[in-house]
Amino acid sequence: MTHPVAMPPATNQSEATAHVTAINDDVVTIMLDDPNQGALIKNEVVHICPPPDPGMNRTALKAEVLRVRGNEADVQVYEDTAGIGIGDPVIQSGEQLVVELGPGLLGQVFDGLQNPLPQLEVLNGRFLQRGVEIQALDHKRSWSFEALMRSGDQARAGDVLGVVQEGRFRHRIFVPFAMAGTCRVEWIQAGTFPVDTVVARLRDEHGHEHSVTMVQHWPVRQPLTSAQTRERRSERLYPDTPLTTTLRLIDTFFPIAKGGTACIPGPFGAGKTVLQNLISRYSDVDIVIIVACGERAGEVVETITEFPQLKDPRSGGSLMDRTIIVCNTSSMPVAAREASIHTGITMGEYYRQMGYDVLLIADSTSRWAQAMRETSGRLEEIPGEEAFPAYLESSIRTLYERAGSLRSPQGDSGSLTLIGTVSPAGGNFEEPVTQGTLNTVKTFLGLSYDRAYKRFYPAVDPLISWSRYTDQLAPWFSQHMGREWRDRVERLRQLLRQGDDIQRMMQVTGEEGVSNDDYLTQQKAQLVDMVYLQQDAFDPVDVSTPLKRQKAMVELLTRVVETPFALSDKTAVRDTFTRLTDLFRNLNYAADGSETYQHYLQRIEAVMATPSSDQTPEVSDTD
């Protein structure tokens, strides 16, 4: 790795065009020095230059314009505002907040502004200094560029000029997405170069020549493919394929579509972090992006240290080889926390444009929304429910709408699936962030503290969770899982509801207050819950269940719960289903096709073959 070099965010303070007039924590009011010589633009990035920090020649703090009022503007500062004073100079960049897009993003850990954190540590130590920016990509690393176009070819924005090999991925080098109209390739070269080497020159419709490198910049708050979609060169597709997570509860009962949206709300301690880590590890996607937009520092550190050590089940290498982590903890500046999720989504859109399936997990959108609430309060905007900004739900919709499946101009398709975790205070799903998210996403996986307390994993409550993709994905499941799949799953779901109703009644009346048939129904529902909805995250077999095995298990479970057991009393019912639960659990731990798997399968078949109370065989794990 090359030694990182800090980039000066601005050339010198003589370029200042505005000055500070007021400070309210991380919201600063600035005013133009000469209104006749320039203008302030919403979302423009500016640099505020307070007196230098110790050990630095100067300090330039990056900020973003939130609101313009004539010659004044309110800006949010992405770093600590200590030391900023009235009259401090402000330098305008003339650009929005952008990210670098090019080869070398995979395997990196960035902050919310796409500064690579390991390189910042090398440069400044564990305690990060203010006003330091580092290029997201290593501009000294060379890549082998293979040209796919020739001189004289016609090209438009988003067309592929060539490719480089980024790990096991073919990384496409595109005609800049901001290029307008049709251009002509004047010159192009193949070879091994750093990312900022000119590899092609394009001439636009007006005769202007543009030099193209392997890296380009894009504003994070603007969808990457907006111009192509508007011109109908890219097409948004109807998601019709499920995101296979190998988690039985999700894939079977509450499926998520590739290119779809989902949320995982739950109280502290309900298992959100473990669940999202397993989803990111075992889902059938090419690229994983983890955005920690406000989680506790300890959890973020755990993610950063664990991911490089996790084995990728798809390739056998490190999971970090196809992962990007963007982290802004709850102790980091509010403004950067709010920007981090847009940074992650833009990088996800970039890899989707290459035809890859991308999964982005945002943890947690509650703290992202809290960052907006703090900023809105300092701007003295009219508050909405629980002091969140009135535009909260609109912002949530705008965020999730950037997910989706897309057909690129090259004819292949990619997807960006967005899963957001929500941390409602006290597990209150009626609070504004959760409700705004539920009105937007199409899969809801509600975590329950009660289930987590009972050591049920995953602690997703099947009675409050739902998926609007069930009908949408029905043709795919019918083709790949059988025509009976949907009916079987619906019967099991109905059994869970009936079992819960009877369980609630038993909590009042005891077992004596329900009939033998009702007790049998409750035990069947408990069997489904214990052996199918739960998975052992620490068992190498049970942690990941492929769809083929899920289909076999659903068929077997359906046969068991629909077997007409003739058991004389509740004790016989309890004993029979206790044995069945033990057998199924051991079956879950057995590898497909192994002697152990066949052993427990035969024992389950034996119980179903003799369903009366007098004939049910005694079965033990040592048989």
mmCIF file of C-alpha atoms in Angstrom, residues 394-595:
data_model
loop_
_atom_site.group_PDB
_atom_site.id
_atom_site.type_symbol
_atom_site.label_atom_id
_atom_site.label_comp_id
_atom_site.label_asym_id
_atom_site.label_seq_id
_atom_site.Cartn_x
_atom_site.Cartn_y
_atom_site.Cartn_z
ATOM 1 C CA SER A 394 -40.353 12.096 1.760
ATOM 2 C CA SER A 395 -36.629 11.757 2.520
ATOM 3 C CA ILE A 396 -37.078 8.080 3.410
ATOM 4 C CA ARG A 397 -38.930 7.440 0.149
ATOM 5 C CA THR A 398 -36.260 9.237 -1.875
ATOM 6 C CA LEU A 399 -33.636 7.057 -0.234
ATOM 7 C CA TYR A 400 -35.296 3.693 -0.858
ATOM 8 C CA GLU A 401 -36.380 4.619 -4.385
ATOM 9 C CA ARG A 402 -32.743 4.480 -5.472
ATOM 10 C CA ALA A 403 -32.869 0.697 -5.054
ATOM 11 C CA GLY A 404 -34.111 -1.363 -7.962
ATOM 12 C CA SER A 405 -33.239 -3.618 -10.873
ATOM 13 C CA LEU A 406 -31.880 -1.947 -13.964
ATOM 14 C CA ARG A 407 -31.106 -2.941 -17.527
ATOM 15 C CA SER A 408 -27.988 -1.100 -18.678
ATOM 16 C CA PRO A 409 -27.357 0.282 -22.192
ATOM 17 C CA GLN A 410 -25.235 -2.838 -22.797
ATOM 18 C CA GLY A 411 -28.338 -5.027 -22.398
ATOM 19 C CA ASP A 412 -27.396 -6.827 -19.176
ATOM 20 C CA SER A 413 -29.119 -6.228 -15.862
ATOM 21 C CA GLY A 414 -28.009 -5.537 -12.317
ATOM 22 C CA SER A 415 -29.771 -4.895 -9.048
ATOM 23 C CA LEU A 416 -29.394 -2.824 -5.901
ATOM 24 C CA THR A 417 -31.242 -4.244 -2.903
ATOM 25 C CA LEU A 418 -31.572 -1.894 0.066
ATOM 26 C CA ILE A 419 -32.203 -3.220 3.580
ATOM 27 C CA GLY A 420 -32.415 -0.678 6.370
ATOM 28 C CA THR A 421 -32.353 -1.518 10.058
ATOM 29 C CA VAL A 422 -34.421 0.712 12.336
ATOM 30 C CA SER A 423 -33.816 1.189 16.061
ATOM 31 C CA PRO A 424 -37.058 2.563 17.520
ATOM 32 C CA ALA A 425 -36.750 3.692 21.125
ATOM 33 C CA GLY A 426 -38.186 1.020 23.407
ATOM 34 C CA GLY A 427 -39.149 -1.113 20.413
ATOM 35 C CA ASN A 428 -42.034 1.248 19.608
ATOM 36 C CA PHE A 429 -42.952 0.516 15.992
ATOM 37 C CA GLU A 430 -45.418 3.429 15.984
ATOM 38 C CA GLU A 431 -42.690 6.086 16.019
ATOM 39 C CA PRO A 432 -42.270 8.218 12.854
ATOM 40 C CA VAL A 433 -39.105 6.645 11.388
ATOM 41 C CA THR A 434 -40.484 3.111 11.569
ATOM 42 C CA GLN A 435 -43.863 4.143 10.193
ATOM 43 C CA GLY A 436 -42.307 6.185 7.389
ATOM 44 C CA THR A 437 -40.127 3.207 6.484
ATOM 45 C CA LEU A 438 -43.054 0.751 6.576
ATOM 46 C CA ASN A 439 -44.957 2.973 4.160
ATOM 47 C CA THR A 440 -42.046 2.732 1.728
ATOM 48 C CA VAL A 441 -40.482 -0.740 1.847
ATOM 49 C CA LYS A 442 -42.097 -3.960 0.667
ATOM 50 C CA THR A 443 -40.725 -6.399 3.253
ATOM 51 C CA PHE A 444 -41.001 -5.869 7.005
ATOM 52 C CA LEU A 445 -39.002 -8.123 9.345
ATOM 53 C CA GLY A 446 -40.069 -7.054 12.829
ATOM 54 C CA LEU A 447 -37.701 -8.161 15.578
ATOM 55 C CA SER A 448 -39.210 -9.031 18.939
ATOM 56 C CA TYR A 449 -37.433 -8.576 22.259
ATOM 57 C CA ASP A 450 -39.580 -11.350 23.774
ATOM 58 C CA ARG A 451 -38.401 -13.831 21.155
ATOM 59 C CA ALA A 452 -34.795 -12.704 21.585
ATOM 60 C CA TYR A 453 -35.146 -13.148 25.355
ATOM 61 C CA LYS A 454 -36.325 -16.730 24.742
ATOM 62 C CA ARG A 455 -33.206 -17.333 22.601
ATOM 63 C CA PHE A 456 -35.244 -17.605 19.411
ATOM 64 C CA TYR A 457 -32.938 -16.828 16.463
ATOM 65 C CA PRO A 458 -33.583 -15.013 14.270
ATOM 66 C CA ALA A 459 -35.907 -13.095 16.585
ATOM 67 C CA VAL A 460 -38.208 -12.037 13.740
ATOM 68 C CA ASP A 461 -41.828 -12.208 14.867
ATOM 69 C CA PRO A 462 -43.708 -14.139 12.139
ATOM 70 C CA LEU A 463 -47.060 -12.765 13.274
ATOM 71 C CA ILE A 464 -46.267 -9.093 12.709
ATOM 72 C CA SER A 465 -43.850 -9.394 9.775
ATOM 73 C CA TRP A 466 -44.953 -9.323 6.145
ATOM 74 C CA SER A 467 -43.765 -9.228 2.553
ATOM 75 C CA ARG A 468 -45.496 -7.540 -0.359
ATOM 76 C CA TYR A 469 -43.278 -9.490 -2.741
ATOM 77 C CA THR A 470 -45.180 -12.744 -2.182
ATOM 78 C CA ASP A 471 -47.501 -12.279 -5.177
ATOM 79 C CA GLN A 472 -44.790 -10.601 -7.230
ATOM 80 C CA LEU A 473 -42.413 -13.544 -6.815
ATOM 81 C CA ALA A 474 -45.103 -16.252 -7.064
ATOM 82 C CA PRO A 475 -44.221 -17.217 -10.683
ATOM 83 C CA TRP A 476 -40.548 -17.697 -9.753
ATOM 84 C CA PHE A 477 -41.371 -19.848 -6.725
ATOM 85 C CA SER A 478 -43.891 -21.857 -8.736
ATOM 86 C CA GLN A 479 -41.243 -22.590 -11.355
ATOM 87 C CA HIS A 480 -38.338 -23.341 -9.012
ATOM 88 C CA MET A 481 -40.024 -24.615 -5.829
ATOM 89 C CA GLY A 482 -43.111 -26.331 -7.244
ATOM 90 C CA ARG A 483 -46.709 -25.319 -7.766
ATOM 91 C CA GLU A 484 -47.645 -26.446 -4.248
ATOM 92 C CA TRP A 485 -45.030 -24.222 -2.596
ATOM 93 C CA ARG A 486 -47.189 -21.172 -1.980
ATOM 94 C CA ASP A 487 -50.133 -23.209 -0.624
ATOM 95 C CA ARG A 488 -47.866 -25.148 1.740
ATOM 96 C CA VAL A 489 -46.286 -21.967 3.082
ATOM 97 C CA GLU A 490 -49.687 -20.330 3.559
ATOM 98 C CA ARG A 491 -50.964 -23.365 5.490
ATOM 99 C CA LEU A 492 -47.921 -23.229 7.771
ATOM 100 C CA ARG A 493 -48.422 -19.490 8.271
ATOM 101 C CA GLN A 494 -52.068 -20.070 9.196
ATOM 102 C CA LEU A 495 -51.005 -22.802 11.611
ATOM 103 C CA LEU A 496 -48.656 -20.338 13.339
ATOM 104 C CA ARG A 497 -51.546 -17.888 13.797
ATOM 105 C CA GLN A 498 -53.828 -20.574 15.211
ATOM 106 C CA GLY A 499 -51.109 -21.819 17.524
ATOM 107 C CA ASP A 500 -50.508 -18.298 18.854
ATOM 108 C CA ASP A 501 -54.232 -17.825 19.576
ATOM 109 C CA ILE A 502 -54.347 -21.092 21.510
ATOM 110 C CA GLN A 503 -51.117 -20.242 23.357
ATOM 111 C CA ARG A 504 -52.620 -16.947 24.498
ATOM 112 C CA MET A 505 -55.702 -18.779 25.723
ATOM 113 C CA MET A 506 -53.537 -21.271 27.610
ATOM 114 C CA GLN A 507 -51.749 -18.439 29.376
ATOM 115 C CA VAL A 508 -55.104 -17.557 30.949
ATOM 116 C CA THR A 509 -56.726 -20.961 31.421
ATOM 117 C CA GLY A 510 -53.770 -23.340 31.496
ATOM 118 C CA GLU A 511 -53.551 -26.546 29.471
ATOM 119 C CA GLU A 512 -56.728 -27.788 31.143
ATOM 120 C CA GLY A 513 -58.717 -24.979 29.576
ATOM 121 C CA VAL A 514 -58.192 -26.087 25.977
ATOM 122 C CA SER A 515 -59.323 -29.216 24.187
ATOM 123 C CA ASN A 516 -56.964 -32.000 23.155
ATOM 124 C CA ASP A 517 -57.350 -31.016 19.493
ATOM 125 C CA ASP A 518 -56.489 -27.383 20.240
ATOM 126 C CA TYR A 519 -53.479 -28.477 22.263
ATOM 127 C CA LEU A 520 -52.356 -30.650 19.365
ATOM 128 C CA THR A 521 -52.649 -27.627 17.019
ATOM 129 C CA GLN A 522 -50.583 -25.505 19.416
ATOM 130 C CA GLN A 523 -47.861 -28.166 19.566
ATOM 131 C CA LYS A 524 -47.758 -28.431 15.780
ATOM 132 C CA ALA A 525 -47.345 -24.647 15.511
ATOM 133 C CA GLN A 526 -44.600 -24.721 18.132
ATOM 134 C CA LEU A 527 -42.829 -27.447 16.172
ATOM 135 C CA VAL A 528 -42.778 -25.268 13.036
ATOM 136 C CA ASP A 529 -41.511 -22.318 15.065
ATOM 137 C CA MET A 530 -38.788 -24.257 16.860
ATOM 138 C CA VAL A 531 -37.359 -26.277 13.963
ATOM 139 C CA TYR A 532 -37.960 -24.128 10.884
ATOM 140 C CA LEU A 533 -38.195 -20.471 11.882
ATOM 141 C CA GLN A 534 -35.126 -20.779 14.099
ATOM 142 C CA GLN A 535 -31.566 -21.385 12.882
ATOM 143 C CA ASP A 536 -28.364 -21.900 14.800
ATOM 144 C CA ALA A 537 -25.965 -19.154 13.690
ATOM 145 C CA PHE A 538 -23.025 -21.078 15.208
ATOM 146 C CA ASP A 539 -23.636 -24.416 13.480
ATOM 147 C CA PRO A 540 -21.787 -24.783 10.146
ATOM 148 C CA VAL A 541 -24.744 -26.587 8.533
ATOM 149 C CA ASP A 542 -27.798 -24.956 10.083
ATOM 150 C CA VAL A 543 -26.467 -21.411 9.655
ATOM 151 C CA SER A 544 -27.191 -21.549 5.910
ATOM 152 C CA THR A 545 -30.056 -23.501 4.320
ATOM 153 C CA PRO A 546 -30.142 -23.549 0.493
ATOM 154 C CA LEU A 547 -33.521 -23.312 -1.231
ATOM 155 C CA LYS A 548 -33.408 -26.979 -2.260
ATOM 156 C CA ARG A 549 -33.163 -28.030 1.368
ATOM 157 C CA GLN A 550 -35.802 -25.491 2.412
ATOM 158 C CA LYS A 551 -38.192 -27.074 -0.092
ATOM 159 C CA ALA A 552 -37.543 -30.571 1.300
ATOM 160 C CA MET A 553 -38.017 -29.346 4.880
ATOM 161 C CA VAL A 554 -41.292 -27.572 4.089
ATOM 162 C CA GLU A 555 -42.634 -30.704 2.403
ATOM 163 C CA LEU A 556 -41.607 -32.843 5.379
ATOM 164 C CA LEU A 557 -43.003 -30.398 7.945
ATOM 165 C CA THR A 558 -46.282 -30.142 6.026
ATOM 166 C CA ARG A 559 -46.647 -33.911 6.098
ATOM 167 C CA VAL A 560 -45.937 -33.975 9.845
ATOM 168 C CA VAL A 561 -48.418 -31.253 10.823
ATOM 169 C CA GLU A 562 -51.101 -32.706 8.547
ATOM 170 C CA THR A 563 -50.666 -36.232 9.890
ATOM 171 C CA PRO A 564 -53.858 -37.232 11.833
ATOM 172 C CA PHE A 565 -52.209 -38.036 15.155
ATOM 173 C CA ALA A 566 -54.571 -40.028 17.396
ATOM 174 C CA LEU A 567 -53.048 -39.210 20.761
ATOM 175 C CA SER A 568 -55.136 -39.931 23.820
ATOM 176 C CA ASP A 569 -54.146 -37.072 26.109
ATOM 177 C CA LYS A 570 -52.026 -33.943 26.335
ATOM 178 C CA THR A 571 -49.104 -35.820 27.871
ATOM 179 C CA ALA A 572 -48.895 -38.065 24.818
ATOM 180 C CA VAL A 573 -49.138 -35.010 22.552
ATOM 181 C CA ARG A 574 -46.362 -33.246 24.431
ATOM 182 C CA ASP A 575 -44.072 -36.293 24.458
ATOM 183 C CA THR A 576 -44.574 -36.971 20.755
ATOM 184 C CA PHE A 577 -43.835 -33.413 19.668
ATOM 185 C CA THR A 578 -40.902 -33.090 22.056
ATOM 186 C CA ARG A 579 -39.366 -36.105 20.322
ATOM 187 C CA LEU A 580 -40.183 -34.671 16.906
ATOM 188 C CA THR A 581 -38.577 -31.351 17.846
ATOM 189 C CA ASP A 582 -35.367 -33.090 18.910
ATOM 190 C CA LEU A 583 -35.292 -35.166 15.723
ATOM 191 C CA PHE A 584 -35.848 -32.160 13.462
ATOM 192 C CA ARG A 585 -33.188 -30.129 15.235
ATOM 193 C CA ASN A 586 -30.634 -32.870 14.775
ATOM 194 C CA LEU A 587 -31.745 -33.198 11.167
ATOM 195 C CA ASN A 588 -30.997 -29.477 10.740
ATOM 196 C CA TYR A 589 -27.443 -30.058 11.996
ATOM 197 C CA ALA A 590 -26.810 -32.958 9.591
ATOM 198 C CA ALA A 591 -25.254 -32.379 6.173
ATOM 199 C CA ASP A 592 -27.348 -33.235 3.135
ATOM 200 C CA GLY A 593 -27.018 -36.853 2.033
ATOM 201 C CA SER A 594 -24.999 -37.911 5.080
ATOM 202 C CA GLU A 595 -25.727 -41.060 7.069
#
